[in-house]
mmCIF file with all atom_site columns, C-alpha atoms in Angstrom:
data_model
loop_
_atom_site.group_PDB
_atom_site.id
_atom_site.type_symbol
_atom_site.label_atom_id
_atom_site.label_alt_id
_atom_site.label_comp_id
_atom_site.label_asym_id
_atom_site.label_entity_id
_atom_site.label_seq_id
_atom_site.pdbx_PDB_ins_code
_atom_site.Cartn_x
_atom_site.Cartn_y
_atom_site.Cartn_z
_atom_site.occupancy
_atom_site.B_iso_or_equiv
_atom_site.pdbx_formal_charge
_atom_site.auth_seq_id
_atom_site.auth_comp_id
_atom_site.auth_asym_id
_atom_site.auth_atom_id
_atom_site.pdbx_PDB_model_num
ATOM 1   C CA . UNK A 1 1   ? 29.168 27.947 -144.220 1.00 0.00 ? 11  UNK A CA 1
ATOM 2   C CA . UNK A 1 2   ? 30.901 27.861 -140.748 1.00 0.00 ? 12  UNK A CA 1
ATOM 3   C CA . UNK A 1 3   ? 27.912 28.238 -137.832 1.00 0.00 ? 13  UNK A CA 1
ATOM 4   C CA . UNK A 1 4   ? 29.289 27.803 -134.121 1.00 0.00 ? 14  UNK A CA 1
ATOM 5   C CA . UNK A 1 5   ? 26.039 25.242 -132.245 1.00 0.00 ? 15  UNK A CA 1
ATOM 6   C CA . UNK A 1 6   ? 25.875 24.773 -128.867 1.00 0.00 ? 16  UNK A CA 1
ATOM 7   C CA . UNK A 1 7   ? 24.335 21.880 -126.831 1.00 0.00 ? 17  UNK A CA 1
ATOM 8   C CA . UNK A 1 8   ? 21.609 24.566 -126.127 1.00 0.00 ? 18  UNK A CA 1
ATOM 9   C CA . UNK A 1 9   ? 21.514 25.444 -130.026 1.00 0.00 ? 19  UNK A CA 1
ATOM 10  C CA . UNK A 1 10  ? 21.555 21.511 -131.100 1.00 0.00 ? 20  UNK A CA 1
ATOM 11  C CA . UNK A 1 11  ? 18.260 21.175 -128.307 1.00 0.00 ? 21  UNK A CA 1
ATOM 12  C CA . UNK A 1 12  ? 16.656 24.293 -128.926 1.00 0.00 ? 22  UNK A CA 1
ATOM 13  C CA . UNK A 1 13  ? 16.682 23.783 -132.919 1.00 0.00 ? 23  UNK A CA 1
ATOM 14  C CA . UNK A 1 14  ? 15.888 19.916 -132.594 1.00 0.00 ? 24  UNK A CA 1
ATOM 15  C CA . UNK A 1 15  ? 18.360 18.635 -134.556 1.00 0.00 ? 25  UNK A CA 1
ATOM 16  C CA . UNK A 1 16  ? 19.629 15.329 -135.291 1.00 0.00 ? 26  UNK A CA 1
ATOM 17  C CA . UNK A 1 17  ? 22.977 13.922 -136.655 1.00 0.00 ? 27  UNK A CA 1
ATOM 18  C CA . UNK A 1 18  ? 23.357 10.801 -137.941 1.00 0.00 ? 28  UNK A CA 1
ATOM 19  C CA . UNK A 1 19  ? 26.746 8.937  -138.526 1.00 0.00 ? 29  UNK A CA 1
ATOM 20  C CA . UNK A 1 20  ? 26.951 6.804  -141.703 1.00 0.00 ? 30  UNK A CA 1
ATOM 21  C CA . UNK A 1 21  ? 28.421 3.463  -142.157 1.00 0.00 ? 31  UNK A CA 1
ATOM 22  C CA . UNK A 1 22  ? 32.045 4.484  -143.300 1.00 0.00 ? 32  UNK A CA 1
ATOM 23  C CA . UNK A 1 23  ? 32.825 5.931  -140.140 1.00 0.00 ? 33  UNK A CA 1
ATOM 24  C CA . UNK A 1 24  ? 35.050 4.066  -138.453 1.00 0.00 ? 34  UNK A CA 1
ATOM 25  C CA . UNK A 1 25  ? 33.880 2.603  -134.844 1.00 0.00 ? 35  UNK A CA 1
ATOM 26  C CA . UNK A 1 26  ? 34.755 4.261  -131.365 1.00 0.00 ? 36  UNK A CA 1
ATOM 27  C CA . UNK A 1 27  ? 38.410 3.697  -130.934 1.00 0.00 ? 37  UNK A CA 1
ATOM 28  C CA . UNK A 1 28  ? 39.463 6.322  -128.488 1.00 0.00 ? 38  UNK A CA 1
ATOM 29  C CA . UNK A 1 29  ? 41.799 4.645  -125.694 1.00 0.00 ? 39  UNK A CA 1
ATOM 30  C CA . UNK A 1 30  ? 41.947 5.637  -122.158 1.00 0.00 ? 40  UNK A CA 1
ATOM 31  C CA . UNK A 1 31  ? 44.763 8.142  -122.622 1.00 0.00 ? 41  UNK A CA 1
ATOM 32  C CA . UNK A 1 32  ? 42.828 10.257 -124.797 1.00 0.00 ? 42  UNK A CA 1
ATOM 33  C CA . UNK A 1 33  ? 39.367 10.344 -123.027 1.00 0.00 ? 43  UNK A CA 1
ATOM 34  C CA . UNK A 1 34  ? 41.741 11.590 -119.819 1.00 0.00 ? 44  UNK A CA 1
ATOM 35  C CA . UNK A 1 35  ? 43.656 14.224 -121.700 1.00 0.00 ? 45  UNK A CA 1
ATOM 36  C CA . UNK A 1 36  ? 39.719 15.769 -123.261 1.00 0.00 ? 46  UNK A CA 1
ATOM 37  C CA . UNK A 1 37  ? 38.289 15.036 -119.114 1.00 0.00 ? 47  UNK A CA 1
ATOM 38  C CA . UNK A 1 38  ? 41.718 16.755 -117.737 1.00 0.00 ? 48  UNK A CA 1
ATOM 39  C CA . UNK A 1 39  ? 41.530 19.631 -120.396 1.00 0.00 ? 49  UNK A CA 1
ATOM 40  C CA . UNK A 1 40  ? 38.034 20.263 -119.274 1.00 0.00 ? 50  UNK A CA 1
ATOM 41  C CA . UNK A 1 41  ? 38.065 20.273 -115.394 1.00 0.00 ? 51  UNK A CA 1
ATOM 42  C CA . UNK A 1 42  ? 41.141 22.520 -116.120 1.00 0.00 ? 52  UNK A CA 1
ATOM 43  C CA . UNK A 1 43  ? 38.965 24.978 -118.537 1.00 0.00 ? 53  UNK A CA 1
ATOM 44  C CA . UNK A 1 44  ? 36.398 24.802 -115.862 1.00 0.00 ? 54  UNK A CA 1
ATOM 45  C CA . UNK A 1 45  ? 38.425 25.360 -112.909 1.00 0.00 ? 55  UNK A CA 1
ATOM 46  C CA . UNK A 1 46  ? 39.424 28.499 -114.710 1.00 0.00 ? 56  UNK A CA 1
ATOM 47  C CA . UNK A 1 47  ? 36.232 30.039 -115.361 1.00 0.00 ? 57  UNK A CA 1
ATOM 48  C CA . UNK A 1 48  ? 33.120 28.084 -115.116 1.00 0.00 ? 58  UNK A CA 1
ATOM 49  C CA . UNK A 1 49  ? 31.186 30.836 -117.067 1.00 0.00 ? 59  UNK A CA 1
ATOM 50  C CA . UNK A 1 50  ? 33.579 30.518 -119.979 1.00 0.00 ? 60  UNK A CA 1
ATOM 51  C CA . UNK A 1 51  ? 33.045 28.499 -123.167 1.00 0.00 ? 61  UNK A CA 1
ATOM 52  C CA . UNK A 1 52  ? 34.645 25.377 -123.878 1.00 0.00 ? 62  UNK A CA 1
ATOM 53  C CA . UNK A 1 53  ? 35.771 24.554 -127.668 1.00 0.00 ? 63  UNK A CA 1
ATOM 54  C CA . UNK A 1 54  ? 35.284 21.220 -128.382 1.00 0.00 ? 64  UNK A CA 1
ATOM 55  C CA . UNK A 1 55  ? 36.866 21.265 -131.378 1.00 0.00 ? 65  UNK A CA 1
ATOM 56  C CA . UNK A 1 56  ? 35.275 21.394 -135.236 1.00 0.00 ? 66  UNK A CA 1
ATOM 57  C CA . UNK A 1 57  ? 32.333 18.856 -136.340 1.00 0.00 ? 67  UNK A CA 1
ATOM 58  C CA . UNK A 1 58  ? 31.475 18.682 -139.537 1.00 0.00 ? 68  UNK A CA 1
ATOM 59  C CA . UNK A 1 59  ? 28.325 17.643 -141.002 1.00 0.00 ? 69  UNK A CA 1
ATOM 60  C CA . UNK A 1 60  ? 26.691 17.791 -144.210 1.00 0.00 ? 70  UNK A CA 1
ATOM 61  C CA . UNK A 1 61  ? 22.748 18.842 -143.918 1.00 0.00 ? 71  UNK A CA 1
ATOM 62  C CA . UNK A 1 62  ? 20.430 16.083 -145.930 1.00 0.00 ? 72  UNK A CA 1
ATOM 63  C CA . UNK A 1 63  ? 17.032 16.756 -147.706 1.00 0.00 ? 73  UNK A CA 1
ATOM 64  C CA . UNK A 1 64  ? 15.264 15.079 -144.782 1.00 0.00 ? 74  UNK A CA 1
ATOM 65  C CA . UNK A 1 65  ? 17.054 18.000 -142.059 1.00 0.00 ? 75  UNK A CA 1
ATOM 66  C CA . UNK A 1 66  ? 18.838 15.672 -140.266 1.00 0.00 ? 76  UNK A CA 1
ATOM 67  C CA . UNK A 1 67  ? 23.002 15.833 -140.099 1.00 0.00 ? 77  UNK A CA 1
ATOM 68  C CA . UNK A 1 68  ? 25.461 13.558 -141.486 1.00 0.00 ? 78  UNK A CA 1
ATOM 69  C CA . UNK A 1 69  ? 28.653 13.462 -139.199 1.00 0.00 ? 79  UNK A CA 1
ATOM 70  C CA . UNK A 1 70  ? 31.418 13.718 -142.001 1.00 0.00 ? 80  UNK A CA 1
ATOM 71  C CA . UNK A 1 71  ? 34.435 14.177 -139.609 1.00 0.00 ? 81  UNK A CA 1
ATOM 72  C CA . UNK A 1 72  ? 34.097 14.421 -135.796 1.00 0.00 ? 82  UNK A CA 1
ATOM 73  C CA . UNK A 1 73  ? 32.685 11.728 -134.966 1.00 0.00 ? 83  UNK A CA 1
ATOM 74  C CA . UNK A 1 74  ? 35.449 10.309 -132.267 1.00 0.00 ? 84  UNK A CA 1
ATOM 75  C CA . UNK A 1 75  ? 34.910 12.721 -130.293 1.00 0.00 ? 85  UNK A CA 1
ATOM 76  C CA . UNK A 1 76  ? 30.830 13.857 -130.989 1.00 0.00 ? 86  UNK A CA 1
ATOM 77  C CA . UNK A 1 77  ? 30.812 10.026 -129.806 1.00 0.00 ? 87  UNK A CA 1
ATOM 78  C CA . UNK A 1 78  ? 32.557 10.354 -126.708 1.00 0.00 ? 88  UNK A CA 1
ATOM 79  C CA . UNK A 1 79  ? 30.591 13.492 -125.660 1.00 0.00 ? 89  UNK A CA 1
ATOM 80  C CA . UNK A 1 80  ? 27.435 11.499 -126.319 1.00 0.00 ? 90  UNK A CA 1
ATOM 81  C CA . UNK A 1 81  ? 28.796 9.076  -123.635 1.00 0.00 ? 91  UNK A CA 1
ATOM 82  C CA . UNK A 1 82  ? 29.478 11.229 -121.233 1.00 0.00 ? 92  UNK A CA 1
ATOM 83  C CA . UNK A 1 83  ? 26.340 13.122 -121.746 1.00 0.00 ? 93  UNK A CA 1
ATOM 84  C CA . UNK A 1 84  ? 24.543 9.557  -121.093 1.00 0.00 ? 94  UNK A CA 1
ATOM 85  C CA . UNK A 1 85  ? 26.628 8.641  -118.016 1.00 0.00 ? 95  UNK A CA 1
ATOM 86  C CA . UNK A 1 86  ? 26.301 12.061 -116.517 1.00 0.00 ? 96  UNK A CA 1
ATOM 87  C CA . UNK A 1 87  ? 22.321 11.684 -117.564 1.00 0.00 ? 97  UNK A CA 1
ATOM 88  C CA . UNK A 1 88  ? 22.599 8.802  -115.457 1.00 0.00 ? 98  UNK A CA 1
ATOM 89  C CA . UNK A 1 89  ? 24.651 9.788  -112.344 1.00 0.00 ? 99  UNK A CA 1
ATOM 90  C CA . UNK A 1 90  ? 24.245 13.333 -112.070 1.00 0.00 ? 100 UNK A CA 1
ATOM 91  C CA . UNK A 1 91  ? 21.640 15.522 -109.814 1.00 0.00 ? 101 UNK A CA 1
ATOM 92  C CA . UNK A 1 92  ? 18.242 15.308 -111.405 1.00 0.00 ? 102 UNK A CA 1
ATOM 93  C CA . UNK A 1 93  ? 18.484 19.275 -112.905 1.00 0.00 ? 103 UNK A CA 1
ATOM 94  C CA . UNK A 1 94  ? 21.932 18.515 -114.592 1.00 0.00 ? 104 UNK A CA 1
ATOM 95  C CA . UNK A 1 95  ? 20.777 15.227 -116.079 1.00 0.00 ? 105 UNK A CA 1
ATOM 96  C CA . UNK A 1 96  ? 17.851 17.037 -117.192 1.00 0.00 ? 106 UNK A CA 1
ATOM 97  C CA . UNK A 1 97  ? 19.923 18.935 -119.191 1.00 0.00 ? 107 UNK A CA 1
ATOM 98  C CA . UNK A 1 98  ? 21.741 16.383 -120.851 1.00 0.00 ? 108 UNK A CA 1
ATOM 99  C CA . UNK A 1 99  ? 19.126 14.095 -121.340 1.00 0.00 ? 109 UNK A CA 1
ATOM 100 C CA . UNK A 1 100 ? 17.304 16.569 -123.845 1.00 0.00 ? 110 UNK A CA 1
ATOM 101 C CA . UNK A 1 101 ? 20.756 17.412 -125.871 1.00 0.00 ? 111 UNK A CA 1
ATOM 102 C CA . UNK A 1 102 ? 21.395 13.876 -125.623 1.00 0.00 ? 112 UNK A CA 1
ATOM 103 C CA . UNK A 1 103 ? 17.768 12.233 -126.511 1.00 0.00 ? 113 UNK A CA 1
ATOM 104 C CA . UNK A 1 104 ? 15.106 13.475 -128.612 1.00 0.00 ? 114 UNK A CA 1
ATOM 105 C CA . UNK A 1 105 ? 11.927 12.722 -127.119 1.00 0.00 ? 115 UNK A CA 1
ATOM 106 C CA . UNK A 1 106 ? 12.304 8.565  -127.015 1.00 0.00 ? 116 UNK A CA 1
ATOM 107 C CA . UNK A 1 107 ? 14.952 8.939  -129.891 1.00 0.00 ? 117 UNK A CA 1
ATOM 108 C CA . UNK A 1 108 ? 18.489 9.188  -129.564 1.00 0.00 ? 118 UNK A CA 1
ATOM 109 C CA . UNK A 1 109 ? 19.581 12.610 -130.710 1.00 0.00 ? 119 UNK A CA 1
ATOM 110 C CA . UNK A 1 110 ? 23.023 10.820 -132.506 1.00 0.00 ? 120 UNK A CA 1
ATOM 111 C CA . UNK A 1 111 ? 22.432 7.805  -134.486 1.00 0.00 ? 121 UNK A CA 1
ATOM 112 C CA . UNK A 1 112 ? 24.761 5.223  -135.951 1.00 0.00 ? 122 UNK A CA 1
ATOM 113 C CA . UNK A 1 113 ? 23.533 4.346  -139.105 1.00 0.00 ? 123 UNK A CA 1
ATOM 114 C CA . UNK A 1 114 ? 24.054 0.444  -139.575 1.00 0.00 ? 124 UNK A CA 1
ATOM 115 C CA . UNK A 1 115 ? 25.523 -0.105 -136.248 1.00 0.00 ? 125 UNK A CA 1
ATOM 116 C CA . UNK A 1 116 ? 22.543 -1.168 -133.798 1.00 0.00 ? 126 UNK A CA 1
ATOM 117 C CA . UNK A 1 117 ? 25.249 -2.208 -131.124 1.00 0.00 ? 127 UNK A CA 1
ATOM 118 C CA . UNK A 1 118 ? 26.446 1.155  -131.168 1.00 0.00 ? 128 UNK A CA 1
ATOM 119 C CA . UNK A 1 119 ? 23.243 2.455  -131.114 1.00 0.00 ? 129 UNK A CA 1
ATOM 120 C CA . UNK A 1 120 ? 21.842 0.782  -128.481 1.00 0.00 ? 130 UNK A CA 1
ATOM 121 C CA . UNK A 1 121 ? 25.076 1.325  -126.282 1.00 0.00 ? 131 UNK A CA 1
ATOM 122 C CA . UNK A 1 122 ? 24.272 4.893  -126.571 1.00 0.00 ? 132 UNK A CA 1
ATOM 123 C CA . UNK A 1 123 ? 20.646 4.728  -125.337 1.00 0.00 ? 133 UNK A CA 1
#
């Protein structure tokens, strides 16, 4: 089944997504965290009410509720950093925001399975 989530959804619905052990690490270079930053400034510069497509992210629901990132996860990983960074940097009401798509109460809302350094740089 194909379901569109936003942030909002992900927050409102309290869901979790976990990424296994055979996902590769974080490898995204400079070039291509620029080119997704550049592409959205540009998309917001447009129309700031508009929708941004992030691209597709799929999971596959477990027993226990929470989501497995099957494919995605380069760039569900960047947006995770940049939802911490702008947690961290940005006026108190935006980082608001972002900290409850990006945490869970104390938990992190995205966890690498098997990977604590990951992890932890995420928190």
């Amino acid at each position: 089944m194909n379901t569109a989530y936003t942030p909002k959804r992900i927050c409102d619905e309290n869901k979790s997504l976990f990424v296994p052990i055979y996902q590769r690490l974080f490898v995204w270079e400079d070039e291509r965290i620029r080119k997704l930053l550049d592409d959205l400034a540009n998309s917001f510069i447009r129309n700031p009410e508009s929708n941004y497509y992030v691209g597709a992210i799929t999971i596959c629901e477990k027993q226990d509720g929470e989501w497995e990132v099957v494919d995605g996860q380069q760039r569900l990983t960047f947006l995770t950093l940049l939802g911490c960074m702008l947690a961290n940097r940005a006026e108190r009401e935006v980082g608001d925001k972002w900290r409850r798509f990006v945490m869970c109460g104390d938990l992190c809302r995205v966890k690498y399975i098997g990977r604590k350094d990951d992890e932890e740089a995420v928190r």
